[in-house]
Amino acid sequence: MFVRSAIPDVLCVIALSVVLLPAAAYSQDGSGEPESKLQIDAGAGRYDAATGRMTLTSVRISEAGYEIVADQADSDSFDLTDATWNFVGNVRFRALTASLTCDSAELRFEDDRLKSATVRGDPVRMRNEGDVVIEGNAATVEYDAESELVSFLGGAVLETRASRVSGQSITYDLRNETVTVHPPEGEPVLFTFDFFTADEEDDP
């Protein structure tokens, strides 16, 4: 029997749920054209010619299994070349087997790439339903493309059926695949592992 904590592995999936939807929709194939098109559905829309901003209500943005849903979205551009998208109210991300719900989200794009993402909630709730089910929450989740860091800030908790980690913040380094946990000041880092409950089992 092989037992291990699945949190570092699945944390990557949850972290990427913030990133994958817009990135997948505008991934490049070398021709300078997006491989697939983003579909935007909205109950109503408004364009302000003076500011160049558009506002959409009851919005759903999707592409090949990836999805963002929100009560309202506004942006300074219709595409993702150089734009900032803000989502407010019952915001839901879905990517692969991971989902994330929050109160608001800001996605900033430059040169057809997601540069940063900030999602906030009371709390932000995350769930992955892959081979190992993992749930988590935090007040804020931030992604920075330059550093390739995803940070879960403010009472961050991530847990599986067999393990749990919590701290004031949890940072996942996508480049080096490392997890850093920062506890509240003066308190220890708390890891809980139940070695009698296996997340994964290998055949004898």
PDB file of C-alpha atoms in Angstrom:
ATOM      1  CA  MET A   1       0.000   0.000   0.000  1.00  0.00           C
ATOM      2  CA  PHE A   2       1.298   3.448  -0.949  1.00  0.00           C
ATOM      3  CA  VAL A   3      -0.009   6.425   1.038  1.00  0.00           C
ATOM      4  CA  ARG A   4       0.858  10.038   0.433  1.00  0.00           C
ATOM      5  CA  SER A   5      -0.601  13.522   0.779  1.00  0.00           C
ATOM      6  CA  ALA A   6      -2.243  14.599  -2.471  1.00  0.00           C
ATOM      7  CA  ILE A   7      -2.411  18.287  -1.580  1.00  0.00           C
ATOM      8  CA  PRO A   8       0.693  19.481  -3.516  1.00  0.00           C
ATOM      9  CA  ASP A   9      -0.388  17.644  -6.678  1.00  0.00           C
ATOM     10  CA  VAL A  10      -4.018  18.679  -6.753  1.00  0.00           C
ATOM     11  CA  LEU A  11      -3.213  22.179  -5.513  1.00  0.00           C
ATOM     12  CA  CYS A  12      -1.732  22.739  -8.969  1.00  0.00           C
ATOM     13  CA  VAL A  13      -5.073  21.831 -10.591  1.00  0.00           C
ATOM     14  CA  ILE A  14      -7.002  24.183  -8.330  1.00  0.00           C
ATOM     15  CA  ALA A  15      -4.480  26.963  -8.872  1.00  0.00           C
ATOM     16  CA  LEU A  16      -4.691  26.528 -12.620  1.00  0.00           C
ATOM     17  CA  SER A  17      -8.481  26.754 -12.531  1.00  0.00           C
ATOM     18  CA  VAL A  18      -7.935  30.479 -12.101  1.00  0.00           C
ATOM     19  CA  VAL A  19      -5.653  30.540 -15.121  1.00  0.00           C
ATOM     20  CA  LEU A  20      -6.695  27.868 -17.622  1.00  0.00           C
ATOM     21  CA  LEU A  21      -9.955  29.252 -19.012  1.00  0.00           C
ATOM     22  CA  PRO A  22      -8.660  32.420 -20.637  1.00  0.00           C
ATOM     23  CA  ALA A  23      -5.251  30.921 -21.319  1.00  0.00           C
ATOM     24  CA  ALA A  24      -6.719  27.932 -23.162  1.00  0.00           C
ATOM     25  CA  ALA A  25      -9.059  30.091 -25.181  1.00  0.00           C
ATOM     26  CA  TYR A  26      -6.191  32.206 -26.457  1.00  0.00           C
ATOM     27  CA  SER A  27      -3.332  29.712 -26.589  1.00  0.00           C
ATOM     28  CA  GLN A  28      -1.181  30.149 -29.664  1.00  0.00           C
ATOM     29  CA  ASP A  29      -0.330  27.493 -32.247  1.00  0.00           C
ATOM     30  CA  GLY A  30       2.559  29.430 -33.749  1.00  0.00           C
ATOM     31  CA  SER A  31       0.478  31.031 -36.509  1.00  0.00           C
ATOM     32  CA  GLY A  32      -0.431  34.091 -34.488  1.00  0.00           C
ATOM     33  CA  GLU A  33      -4.085  33.035 -34.399  1.00  0.00           C
ATOM     34  CA  PRO A  34      -5.949  31.614 -31.396  1.00  0.00           C
ATOM     35  CA  GLU A  35      -6.532  27.865 -31.616  1.00  0.00           C
ATOM     36  CA  SER A  36     -10.152  28.252 -30.567  1.00  0.00           C
ATOM     37  CA  LYS A  37     -12.656  31.013 -30.076  1.00  0.00           C
ATOM     38  CA  LEU A  38     -14.046  32.311 -26.839  1.00  0.00           C
ATOM     39  CA  GLN A  39     -17.838  32.215 -26.631  1.00  0.00           C
ATOM     40  CA  ILE A  40     -19.475  35.036 -24.686  1.00  0.00           C
ATOM     41  CA  ASP A  41     -23.169  34.869 -23.731  1.00  0.00           C
ATOM     42  CA  ALA A  42     -24.860  37.659 -21.785  1.00  0.00           C
ATOM     43  CA  GLY A  43     -28.346  38.705 -20.758  1.00  0.00           C
ATOM     44  CA  ALA A  44     -27.614  42.336 -21.626  1.00  0.00           C
ATOM     45  CA  GLY A  45     -24.694  44.511 -22.638  1.00  0.00           C
ATOM     46  CA  ARG A  46     -23.733  48.167 -22.604  1.00  0.00           C
ATOM     47  CA  TYR A  47     -20.875  49.960 -24.364  1.00  0.00           C
ATOM     48  CA  ASP A  48     -19.564  53.350 -23.264  1.00  0.00           C
ATOM     49  CA  ALA A  49     -18.015  55.075 -26.275  1.00  0.00           C
ATOM     50  CA  ALA A  50     -16.471  57.770 -24.094  1.00  0.00           C
ATOM     51  CA  THR A  51     -14.445  55.349 -21.978  1.00  0.00           C
ATOM     52  CA  GLY A  52     -14.290  52.416 -24.373  1.00  0.00           C
ATOM     53  CA  ARG A  53     -15.594  50.070 -21.693  1.00  0.00           C
ATOM     54  CA  MET A  54     -18.273  47.436 -22.075  1.00  0.00           C
ATOM     55  CA  THR A  55     -20.442  45.980 -19.325  1.00  0.00           C
ATOM     56  CA  LEU A  56     -22.225  42.630 -19.556  1.00  0.00           C
ATOM     57  CA  THR A  57     -24.819  41.199 -17.173  1.00  0.00           C
ATOM     58  CA  SER A  58     -25.661  37.532 -16.546  1.00  0.00           C
ATOM     59  CA  VAL A  59     -22.493  36.657 -18.423  1.00  0.00           C
ATOM     60  CA  ARG A  60     -21.088  33.249 -19.345  1.00  0.00           C
ATOM     61  CA  ILE A  61     -17.717  32.925 -21.056  1.00  0.00           C
ATOM     62  CA  SER A  62     -16.773  29.439 -22.196  1.00  0.00           C
ATOM     63  CA  GLU A  63     -14.434  27.443 -24.395  1.00  0.00           C
ATOM     64  CA  ALA A  64     -14.006  23.666 -24.660  1.00  0.00           C
ATOM     65  CA  GLY A  65     -14.746  22.654 -21.095  1.00  0.00           C
ATOM     66  CA  TYR A  66     -13.613  25.881 -19.452  1.00  0.00           C
ATOM     67  CA  GLU A  67     -16.095  28.392 -18.113  1.00  0.00           C
ATOM     68  CA  ILE A  68     -16.536  31.659 -16.205  1.00  0.00           C
ATOM     69  CA  VAL A  69     -20.007  32.697 -15.023  1.00  0.00           C
ATOM     70  CA  ALA A  70     -20.831  35.969 -13.221  1.00  0.00           C
ATOM     71  CA  ASP A  71     -23.683  38.374 -12.528  1.00  0.00           C
ATOM     72  CA  GLN A  72     -21.688  41.126 -14.228  1.00  0.00           C
ATOM     73  CA  ALA A  73     -18.476  41.586 -16.186  1.00  0.00           C
ATOM     74  CA  ASP A  74     -16.807  44.664 -17.578  1.00  0.00           C
ATOM     75  CA  SER A  75     -13.749  45.141 -19.733  1.00  0.00           C
ATOM     76  CA  ASP A  76     -11.849  47.796 -21.655  1.00  0.00           C
ATOM     77  CA  SER A  77     -11.607  45.498 -24.701  1.00  0.00           C
ATOM     78  CA  PHE A  78     -13.612  42.752 -26.393  1.00  0.00           C
ATOM     79  CA  ASP A  79     -10.547  40.554 -26.870  1.00  0.00           C
ATOM     80  CA  LEU A  80      -7.723  39.355 -24.648  1.00  0.00           C
ATOM     81  CA  THR A  81      -4.833  41.059 -26.446  1.00  0.00           C
ATOM     82  CA  ASP A  82      -4.386  43.855 -23.897  1.00  0.00           C
ATOM     83  CA  ALA A  83      -7.343  44.058 -21.570  1.00  0.00           C
ATOM     84  CA  THR A  84      -8.525  43.913 -17.989  1.00  0.00           C
ATOM     85  CA  TRP A  85     -11.674  41.928 -17.255  1.00  0.00           C
ATOM     86  CA  ASN A  86     -13.554  42.376 -13.971  1.00  0.00           C
ATOM     87  CA  PHE A  87     -16.195  39.882 -12.824  1.00  0.00           C
ATOM     88  CA  VAL A  88     -18.575  40.656  -9.950  1.00  0.00           C
ATOM     89  CA  GLY A  89     -21.315  38.693  -8.193  1.00  0.00           C
ATOM     90  CA  ASN A  90     -21.614  34.903  -7.909  1.00  0.00           C
ATOM     91  CA  VAL A  91     -18.452  34.363  -9.930  1.00  0.00           C
ATOM     92  CA  ARG A  92     -17.773  30.730 -10.831  1.00  0.00           C
ATOM     93  CA  PHE A  93     -14.730  29.293 -12.605  1.00  0.00           C
ATOM     94  CA  ARG A  94     -14.627  25.770 -14.000  1.00  0.00           C
ATOM     95  CA  ALA A  95     -11.557  24.179 -15.567  1.00  0.00           C
ATOM     96  CA  LEU A  96     -10.936  20.470 -16.056  1.00  0.00           C
ATOM     97  CA  THR A  97     -12.065  18.805 -12.804  1.00  0.00           C
ATOM     98  CA  ALA A  98     -11.551  21.938 -10.696  1.00  0.00           C
ATOM     99  CA  SER A  99     -14.036  24.640  -9.765  1.00  0.00           C
ATOM    100  CA  LEU A 100     -13.735  27.911  -7.911  1.00  0.00           C
ATOM    101  CA  THR A 101     -16.403  30.306  -6.636  1.00  0.00           C
ATOM    102  CA  CYS A 102     -15.809  33.852  -5.441  1.00  0.00           C
ATOM    103  CA  ASP A 103     -17.391  37.290  -5.098  1.00  0.00           C
ATOM    104  CA  SER A 104     -15.158  39.103  -7.583  1.00  0.00           C
ATOM    105  CA  ALA A 105     -12.290  38.455  -9.968  1.00  0.00           C
ATOM    106  CA  GLU A 106      -9.904  40.597 -11.980  1.00  0.00           C
ATOM    107  CA  LEU A 107      -8.002  39.134 -14.947  1.00  0.00           C
ATOM    108  CA  ARG A 108      -5.335  41.234 -16.669  1.00  0.00           C
ATOM    109  CA  PHE A 109      -4.033  40.330 -20.135  1.00  0.00           C
ATOM    110  CA  GLU A 110      -1.024  41.577 -22.101  1.00  0.00           C
ATOM    111  CA  ASP A 111       0.096  40.359 -25.529  1.00  0.00           C
ATOM    112  CA  ASP A 112      -2.522  37.593 -25.656  1.00  0.00           C
ATOM    113  CA  ARG A 113      -1.411  36.177 -22.310  1.00  0.00           C
ATOM    114  CA  LEU A 114      -2.877  36.254 -18.832  1.00  0.00           C
ATOM    115  CA  LYS A 115      -0.480  38.385 -16.758  1.00  0.00           C
ATOM    116  CA  SER A 116      -2.260  38.347 -13.412  1.00  0.00           C
ATOM    117  CA  ALA A 117      -5.456  37.269 -11.719  1.00  0.00           C
ATOM    118  CA  THR A 118      -6.955  38.254  -8.373  1.00  0.00           C
ATOM    119  CA  VAL A 119     -10.093  36.618  -6.987  1.00  0.00           C
ATOM    120  CA  ARG A 120     -11.752  37.592  -3.708  1.00  0.00           C
ATOM    121  CA  GLY A 121     -14.559  36.072  -1.671  1.00  0.00           C
ATOM    122  CA  ASP A 122     -16.011  35.492   1.755  1.00  0.00           C
ATOM    123  CA  PRO A 123     -14.321  33.125   1.283  1.00  0.00           C
ATOM    124  CA  VAL A 124     -13.087  32.001  -2.128  1.00  0.00           C
ATOM    125  CA  ARG A 125     -14.063  28.326  -2.324  1.00  0.00           C
ATOM    126  CA  MET A 126     -12.152  25.764  -4.333  1.00  0.00           C
ATOM    127  CA  ARG A 127     -12.898  22.131  -5.135  1.00  0.00           C
ATOM    128  CA  ASN A 128     -11.296  19.492  -7.302  1.00  0.00           C
ATOM    129  CA  GLU A 129     -13.155  16.272  -8.131  1.00  0.00           C
ATOM    130  CA  GLY A 130     -10.407  14.358  -9.882  1.00  0.00           C
ATOM    131  CA  ASP A 131      -8.788  11.140  -8.673  1.00  0.00           C
ATOM    132  CA  VAL A 132      -8.457  12.781  -5.250  1.00  0.00           C
ATOM    133  CA  VAL A 133     -11.158  15.135  -3.990  1.00  0.00           C
ATOM    134  CA  ILE A 134      -9.687  18.271  -2.450  1.00  0.00           C
ATOM    135  CA  GLU A 135     -11.456  21.320  -1.058  1.00  0.00           C
ATOM    136  CA  GLY A 136     -10.120  24.634   0.110  1.00  0.00           C
ATOM    137  CA  ASN A 137     -10.884  28.230   0.880  1.00  0.00           C
ATOM    138  CA  ALA A 138      -9.115  31.541   1.321  1.00  0.00           C
ATOM    139  CA  ALA A 139     -10.062  35.210   1.398  1.00  0.00           C
ATOM    140  CA  THR A 140      -8.035  35.969  -1.752  1.00  0.00           C
ATOM    141  CA  VAL A 141      -6.318  33.991  -4.491  1.00  0.00           C
ATOM    142  CA  GLU A 142      -3.659  35.736  -6.607  1.00  0.00           C
ATOM    143  CA  TYR A 143      -1.783  34.585  -9.711  1.00  0.00           C
ATOM    144  CA  ASP A 144       1.278  36.291 -11.196  1.00  0.00           C
ATOM    145  CA  ALA A 145       2.541  35.080 -14.564  1.00  0.00           C
ATOM    146  CA  GLU A 146       6.023  36.572 -14.250  1.00  0.00           C
ATOM    147  CA  SER A 147       6.845  34.796 -11.007  1.00  0.00           C
ATOM    148  CA  GLU A 148       4.566  31.822 -11.774  1.00  0.00           C
ATOM    149  CA  LEU A 149       3.180  31.961  -8.242  1.00  0.00           C
ATOM    150  CA  VAL A 150      -0.369  31.285  -7.080  1.00  0.00           C
ATOM    151  CA  SER A 151      -1.036  32.593  -3.574  1.00  0.00           C
ATOM    152  CA  PHE A 152      -3.947  31.656  -1.306  1.00  0.00           C
ATOM    153  CA  LEU A 153      -4.212  34.483   1.233  1.00  0.00           C
ATOM    154  CA  GLY A 154      -6.189  35.006   4.418  1.00  0.00           C
ATOM    155  CA  GLY A 155      -7.115  31.950   6.461  1.00  0.00           C
ATOM    156  CA  ALA A 156      -6.103  29.533   3.717  1.00  0.00           C
ATOM    157  CA  VAL A 157      -7.183  25.906   4.143  1.00  0.00           C
ATOM    158  CA  LEU A 158      -6.675  22.987   1.761  1.00  0.00           C
ATOM    159  CA  GLU A 159      -7.777  19.473   2.635  1.00  0.00           C
ATOM    160  CA  THR A 160      -8.363  16.018   1.234  1.00  0.00           C
ATOM    161  CA  ARG A 161     -10.037  13.030   2.857  1.00  0.00           C
ATOM    162  CA  ALA A 162      -6.705  12.106   4.432  1.00  0.00           C
ATOM    163  CA  SER A 163      -4.780  15.345   4.888  1.00  0.00           C
ATOM    164  CA  ARG A 164      -5.175  19.010   5.725  1.00  0.00           C
ATOM    165  CA  VAL A 165      -2.924  22.070   5.626  1.00  0.00           C
ATOM    166  CA  SER A 166      -3.802  25.545   6.865  1.00  0.00           C
ATOM    167  CA  GLY A 167      -2.078  28.878   7.306  1.00  0.00           C
ATOM    168  CA  GLN A 168      -2.416  32.605   6.955  1.00  0.00           C
ATOM    169  CA  SER A 169      -1.225  32.061   3.384  1.00  0.00           C
ATOM    170  CA  ILE A 170      -0.267  29.176   1.117  1.00  0.00           C
ATOM    171  CA  THR A 171       1.852  29.805  -1.983  1.00  0.00           C
ATOM    172  CA  TYR A 172       2.214  27.382  -4.875  1.00  0.00           C
ATOM    173  CA  ASP A 173       5.252  27.822  -7.132  1.00  0.00           C
ATOM    174  CA  LEU A 174       4.183  26.538 -10.557  1.00  0.00           C
ATOM    175  CA  ARG A 175       7.717  26.687 -11.923  1.00  0.00           C
ATOM    176  CA  ASN A 176       9.365  24.624  -9.184  1.00  0.00           C
ATOM    177  CA  GLU A 177       6.244  22.754  -8.002  1.00  0.00           C
ATOM    178  CA  THR A 178       6.788  23.700  -4.368  1.00  0.00           C
ATOM    179  CA  VAL A 179       4.333  24.716  -1.641  1.00  0.00           C
ATOM    180  CA  THR A 180       5.119  27.304   1.049  1.00  0.00           C
ATOM    181  CA  VAL A 181       2.835  27.688   4.062  1.00  0.00           C
ATOM    182  CA  HIS A 182       2.941  30.847   6.186  1.00  0.00           C
ATOM    183  CA  PRO A 183       1.180  30.463   9.563  1.00  0.00           C
ATOM    184  CA  PRO A 184      -0.318  33.343  11.555  1.00  0.00           C
ATOM    185  CA  GLU A 185       2.387  35.251  13.449  1.00  0.00           C
ATOM    186  CA  GLY A 186       3.608  33.335  16.454  1.00  0.00           C
ATOM    187  CA  GLU A 187       1.798  30.121  15.518  1.00  0.00           C
ATOM    188  CA  PRO A 188       3.197  26.894  14.034  1.00  0.00           C
ATOM    189  CA  VAL A 189       2.428  25.522  10.598  1.00  0.00           C
ATOM    190  CA  LEU A 190      -0.326  22.935  10.916  1.00  0.00           C
ATOM    191  CA  PHE A 191      -0.299  19.787   8.797  1.00  0.00           C
ATOM    192  CA  THR A 192      -2.693  16.942   9.497  1.00  0.00           C
ATOM    193  CA  PHE A 193      -2.256  13.538   7.842  1.00  0.00           C
ATOM    194  CA  ASP A 194      -4.429  10.500   8.489  1.00  0.00           C
ATOM    195  CA  PHE A 195      -2.201   7.579   7.553  1.00  0.00           C
ATOM    196  CA  PHE A 196      -5.031   5.116   8.127  1.00  0.00           C
ATOM    197  CA  THR A 197      -7.029   6.663   5.276  1.00  0.00           C
ATOM    198  CA  ALA A 198      -5.349   6.239   1.895  1.00  0.00           C
ATOM    199  CA  ASP A 199      -5.813   8.736  -0.887  1.00  0.00           C
ATOM    200  CA  GLU A 200      -4.103   6.379  -3.296  1.00  0.00           C
ATOM    201  CA  GLU A 201      -3.410   2.677  -3.140  1.00  0.00           C
ATOM    202  CA  ASP A 202      -1.116   0.626  -5.326  1.00  0.00           C
ATOM    203  CA  ASP A 203      -1.849  -2.991  -6.036  1.00  0.00           C
ATOM    204  CA  PRO A 204       0.340  -5.297  -3.954  1.00  0.00           C
TER     205      PRO A 204
END
